[in-house]
Each structure stands twice: as structure tokens, then as C-alpha cells.
Amino acid sequence: MRPTYMLRVLNKQFIGIAGDTVNAVAKKLTSSPPLVSHKPAFIDAFLYKMKKNPELLKNKSIWSRRSTILLEFVDSHVKIYNGKTFIRCKITEGKVGHKFGEFALTRKRKSKDQPNAKVKQLKKKK
């Protein structure tokens, strides 16, 4: 059970008891260390050099799809490699913290308007 949920349950149980007891129990529950520790964001070496001077990043080709987008890269255009071609992408504040690869799709989308080629061939045979 999560500590915050346990605290709510304990507060409901100790309504009639003095506030000192509730505060002591609450401190014991909330003083535990966090269960999840976050890793630092991965940034490729050449992008880390450009962190200090974001003007160098403008219209730069990037092969590192696994690198994290930093706040310093906002309002710049980059070309991200999707495995075949480079996709031009403008970095905005909403993209900060995501990976470059999320914004260069590697697969083509099927359009819903055009039916499959096999279906067309079957209709022509009839």
C-alpha cells in the first residue's frame, strides 16, 4: 500500500485521538526513502558540446535518436535520421525531456482512404 494512502486511512482511524499521535505516525510513514531513483538523461557527446552553444545545432543532422532533448535546444530546427532519410523537426518546449527518435517515425502510415492492393486485384478479376 502506498504511504500516502496509508496516511489517509490512519488519519480516519485516529480522528478522536490527540494530534500528536497522528503526527508521530505520519512522520514514520513519510520518512521512508523514495523507492525509485531516476537515471540522468542520456545525451550524445557531440550534443553535449552543443549544449553550451545552441547556435551550432541549427539545421544539424542528428543520427543519435536515443539522446534526450534539452531545454537549451528549444527553438532550433534539426534533421533526425529515421533509418532511411532525415526528417526535419522543430524543437519546442513540449518536446523537452523526450528522445529525438520519438519525432522521426521509421514506418510509413497506411492511409485509411486507399484500400489494399490485394483487394483491388480481387475486384478486377470478378
mmCIF file of N, CA and C in Angstrom, residues 23-80:
data_model
loop_
_atom_site.group_PDB
_atom_site.id
_atom_site.type_symbol
_atom_site.label_atom_id
_atom_site.label_comp_id
_atom_site.label_asym_id
_atom_site.label_seq_id
_atom_site.Cartn_x
_atom_site.Cartn_y
_atom_site.Cartn_z
ATOM 1 N N ASN A 23 0.538 12.884 14.244
ATOM 2 C CA ASN A 23 1.746 13.457 13.644
ATOM 3 C C ASN A 23 2.934 12.508 13.759
ATOM 4 N N ALA A 24 3.068 11.809 14.879
ATOM 5 C CA ALA A 24 4.180 10.868 15.066
ATOM 6 C C ALA A 24 4.073 9.708 14.072
ATOM 7 N N VAL A 25 2.871 9.176 13.895
ATOM 8 C CA VAL A 25 2.669 8.073 12.950
ATOM 9 C C VAL A 25 2.901 8.556 11.529
ATOM 10 N N ALA A 26 2.445 9.760 11.216
ATOM 11 C CA ALA A 26 2.609 10.302 9.877
ATOM 12 C C ALA A 26 4.086 10.500 9.552
ATOM 13 N N LYS A 27 4.878 10.958 10.503
ATOM 14 C CA LYS A 27 6.308 11.153 10.274
ATOM 15 C C LYS A 27 7.007 9.834 9.993
ATOM 16 N N LYS A 28 6.607 8.773 10.698
ATOM 17 C CA LYS A 28 7.217 7.461 10.476
ATOM 18 C C LYS A 28 6.914 6.955 9.071
ATOM 19 N N LEU A 29 5.689 7.184 8.596
ATOM 20 C CA LEU A 29 5.297 6.686 7.283
ATOM 21 C C LEU A 29 5.937 7.476 6.143
ATOM 22 N N THR A 30 6.048 8.779 6.308
ATOM 23 C CA THR A 30 6.545 9.615 5.215
ATOM 24 C C THR A 30 8.058 9.772 5.214
ATOM 25 N N SER A 31 8.764 9.304 6.244
ATOM 26 C CA SER A 31 10.210 9.491 6.298
ATOM 27 C C SER A 31 10.977 8.416 5.543
ATOM 28 N N SER A 32 10.292 7.440 4.938
ATOM 29 C CA SER A 32 10.990 6.383 4.210
ATOM 30 C C SER A 32 11.605 6.950 2.922
ATOM 31 N N PRO A 33 12.745 6.401 2.490
ATOM 32 C CA PRO A 33 13.394 6.909 1.269
ATOM 33 C C PRO A 33 12.563 6.568 0.036
ATOM 34 N N PRO A 34 12.725 7.313 -1.042
ATOM 35 C CA PRO A 34 11.955 7.017 -2.249
ATOM 36 C C PRO A 34 12.347 5.656 -2.822
ATOM 37 N N LEU A 35 11.373 4.967 -3.373
ATOM 38 C CA LEU A 35 11.605 3.630 -3.894
ATOM 39 C C LEU A 35 12.267 3.649 -5.263
ATOM 40 N N VAL A 36 12.010 4.677 -6.052
ATOM 41 C CA VAL A 36 12.529 4.743 -7.416
ATOM 42 C C VAL A 36 13.561 5.855 -7.511
ATOM 43 N N SER A 37 14.726 5.529 -8.028
ATOM 44 C CA SER A 37 15.729 6.568 -8.285
ATOM 45 C C SER A 37 15.831 6.742 -9.798
ATOM 46 N N HIS A 38 15.832 7.962 -10.253
ATOM 47 C CA HIS A 38 15.834 8.248 -11.685
ATOM 48 C C HIS A 38 17.260 8.324 -12.213
ATOM 49 N N LYS A 39 17.446 7.792 -13.394
ATOM 50 C CA LYS A 39 18.748 7.886 -14.054
ATOM 51 C C LYS A 39 18.869 9.263 -14.695
ATOM 52 N N PRO A 40 20.087 9.754 -14.866
ATOM 53 C CA PRO A 40 20.250 11.021 -15.590
ATOM 54 C C PRO A 40 19.930 10.832 -17.068
ATOM 55 N N ALA A 41 19.557 11.900 -17.721
ATOM 56 C CA ALA A 41 19.206 11.851 -19.144
ATOM 57 C C ALA A 41 20.445 11.549 -19.979
ATOM 58 N N PHE A 42 20.283 10.695 -20.996
ATOM 59 C CA PHE A 42 21.401 10.370 -21.889
ATOM 60 C C PHE A 42 21.509 11.431 -22.967
ATOM 61 N N ILE A 43 22.720 11.935 -23.154
ATOM 62 C CA ILE A 43 22.984 12.914 -24.206
ATOM 63 C C ILE A 43 24.255 12.473 -24.917
ATOM 64 N N ASP A 44 24.209 12.416 -26.232
ATOM 65 C CA ASP A 44 25.383 12.032 -27.006
ATOM 66 C C ASP A 44 26.472 13.098 -26.832
ATOM 67 N N ALA A 45 27.723 12.702 -27.022
ATOM 68 C CA ALA A 45 28.857 13.580 -26.736
ATOM 69 C C ALA A 45 28.833 14.858 -27.577
ATOM 70 N N PHE A 46 28.532 14.734 -28.873
ATOM 71 C CA PHE A 46 28.563 15.940 -29.707
ATOM 72 C C PHE A 46 27.407 16.874 -29.386
ATOM 73 N N LEU A 47 26.276 16.313 -28.912
ATOM 74 C CA LEU A 47 25.165 17.168 -28.498
ATOM 75 C C LEU A 47 25.478 17.867 -27.178
ATOM 76 N N TYR A 48 26.230 17.197 -26.318
ATOM 77 C CA TYR A 48 26.612 17.802 -25.048
ATOM 78 C C TYR A 48 27.505 19.020 -25.281
ATOM 79 N N LYS A 49 28.366 18.951 -26.312
ATOM 80 C CA LYS A 49 29.214 20.097 -26.651
ATOM 81 C C LYS A 49 28.371 21.261 -27.158
ATOM 82 N N MET A 50 27.282 20.932 -27.870
ATOM 83 C CA MET A 50 26.418 21.972 -28.421
ATOM 84 C C MET A 50 25.470 22.546 -27.375
ATOM 85 N N LYS A 51 25.431 21.944 -26.207
ATOM 86 C CA LYS A 51 24.564 22.436 -25.133
ATOM 87 C C LYS A 51 24.944 23.851 -24.738
ATOM 88 N N LYS A 52 26.244 24.142 -24.749
ATOM 89 C CA LYS A 52 26.724 25.466 -24.361
ATOM 90 C C LYS A 52 26.478 26.506 -25.452
ATOM 91 N N ASN A 53 26.497 26.078 -26.719
ATOM 92 C CA ASN A 53 26.292 26.988 -27.837
ATOM 93 C C ASN A 53 25.213 26.409 -28.761
ATOM 94 N N PRO A 54 23.925 26.682 -28.490
ATOM 95 C CA PRO A 54 22.850 26.083 -29.288
ATOM 96 C C PRO A 54 22.799 26.577 -30.733
ATOM 97 N N GLU A 55 23.523 27.649 -31.057
ATOM 98 C CA GLU A 55 23.551 28.127 -32.444
ATOM 99 C C GLU A 55 24.186 27.093 -33.372
ATOM 100 N N LEU A 56 25.070 26.268 -32.831
ATOM 101 C CA LEU A 56 25.715 25.221 -33.630
ATOM 102 C C LEU A 56 24.731 24.122 -34.029
ATOM 103 N N LEU A 57 23.624 24.002 -33.294
ATOM 104 C CA LEU A 57 22.676 22.912 -33.534
ATOM 105 C C LEU A 57 21.724 23.207 -34.683
ATOM 106 N N LYS A 58 21.619 24.448 -35.110
ATOM 107 C CA LYS A 58 20.646 24.808 -36.141
ATOM 108 C C LYS A 58 20.936 24.082 -37.443
ATOM 109 N N ASN A 59 19.894 23.420 -37.989
ATOM 110 C CA ASN A 59 19.959 22.646 -39.236
ATOM 111 C C ASN A 59 21.060 21.584 -39.200
ATOM 112 N N LYS A 60 21.280 20.988 -38.044
ATOM 113 C CA LYS A 60 22.292 19.954 -37.877
ATOM 114 C C LYS A 60 21.654 18.584 -38.078
ATOM 115 N N SER A 61 22.358 17.681 -38.724
ATOM 116 C CA SER A 61 21.878 16.313 -38.905
ATOM 117 C C SER A 61 22.231 15.499 -37.672
ATOM 118 N N ILE A 62 21.239 14.778 -37.138
ATOM 119 C CA ILE A 62 21.428 14.008 -35.913
ATOM 120 C C ILE A 62 21.135 12.542 -36.198
ATOM 121 N N TRP A 63 22.098 11.677 -35.886
ATOM 122 C CA TRP A 63 21.887 10.235 -36.013
ATOM 123 C C TRP A 63 21.487 9.626 -34.672
ATOM 124 N N SER A 64 21.757 10.315 -33.591
ATOM 125 C CA SER A 64 21.505 9.782 -32.259
ATOM 126 C C SER A 64 20.039 9.978 -31.882
ATOM 127 N N ARG A 65 19.226 8.974 -32.168
ATOM 128 C CA ARG A 65 17.803 9.039 -31.840
ATOM 129 C C ARG A 65 17.558 8.820 -30.357
ATOM 130 N N ARG A 66 18.544 8.237 -29.654
ATOM 131 C CA ARG A 66 18.369 7.902 -28.246
ATOM 132 C C ARG A 66 18.697 9.052 -27.305
ATOM 133 N N SER A 67 19.222 10.146 -27.831
ATOM 134 C CA SER A 67 19.582 11.290 -26.990
ATOM 135 C C SER A 67 18.342 12.052 -26.548
ATOM 136 N N THR A 68 18.416 12.605 -25.361
ATOM 137 C CA THR A 68 17.305 13.365 -24.792
ATOM 138 C C THR A 68 17.375 14.809 -25.252
ATOM 139 N N ILE A 69 16.216 15.404 -25.501
ATOM 140 C CA ILE A 69 16.138 16.810 -25.919
ATOM 141 C C ILE A 69 16.246 17.690 -24.677
ATOM 142 N N LEU A 70 17.178 18.621 -24.692
ATOM 143 C CA LEU A 70 17.402 19.511 -23.562
ATOM 144 C C LEU A 70 16.717 20.853 -23.773
ATOM 145 N N LEU A 71 16.580 21.591 -22.690
ATOM 146 C CA LEU A 71 15.925 22.895 -22.740
ATOM 147 C C LEU A 71 16.721 23.889 -23.587
ATOM 148 N N GLU A 72 18.036 23.706 -23.667
ATOM 149 C CA GLU A 72 18.881 24.618 -24.437
ATOM 150 C C GLU A 72 18.644 24.506 -25.939
ATOM 151 N N PHE A 73 18.039 23.402 -26.401
ATOM 152 C CA PHE A 73 17.829 23.173 -27.827
ATOM 153 C C PHE A 73 16.519 23.754 -28.344
ATOM 154 N N VAL A 74 15.715 24.395 -27.484
ATOM 155 C CA VAL A 74 14.404 24.914 -27.879
ATOM 156 C C VAL A 74 14.554 25.991 -28.954
ATOM 157 N N ASP A 75 13.596 26.035 -29.882
ATOM 158 C CA ASP A 75 13.535 26.987 -30.994
ATOM 159 C C ASP A 75 14.657 26.781 -32.012
ATOM 160 N N SER A 76 15.077 25.547 -32.215
ATOM 161 C CA SER A 76 16.039 25.257 -33.264
ATOM 162 C C SER A 76 15.491 24.129 -34.130
ATOM 163 N N HIS A 77 15.907 24.103 -35.374
ATOM 164 C CA HIS A 77 15.491 23.063 -36.320
ATOM 165 C C HIS A 77 16.625 22.057 -36.454
ATOM 166 N N VAL A 78 16.290 20.773 -36.390
ATOM 167 C CA VAL A 78 17.282 19.722 -36.568
ATOM 168 C C VAL A 78 16.753 18.714 -37.579
ATOM 169 N N LYS A 79 17.661 17.938 -38.145
ATOM 170 C CA LYS A 79 17.288 16.853 -39.052
ATOM 171 C C LYS A 79 17.609 15.544 -38.339
ATOM 172 N N ILE A 80 16.583 14.737 -38.089
ATOM 173 C CA ILE A 80 16.733 13.492 -37.349
ATOM 174 C C ILE A 80 16.674 12.331 -38.327
#
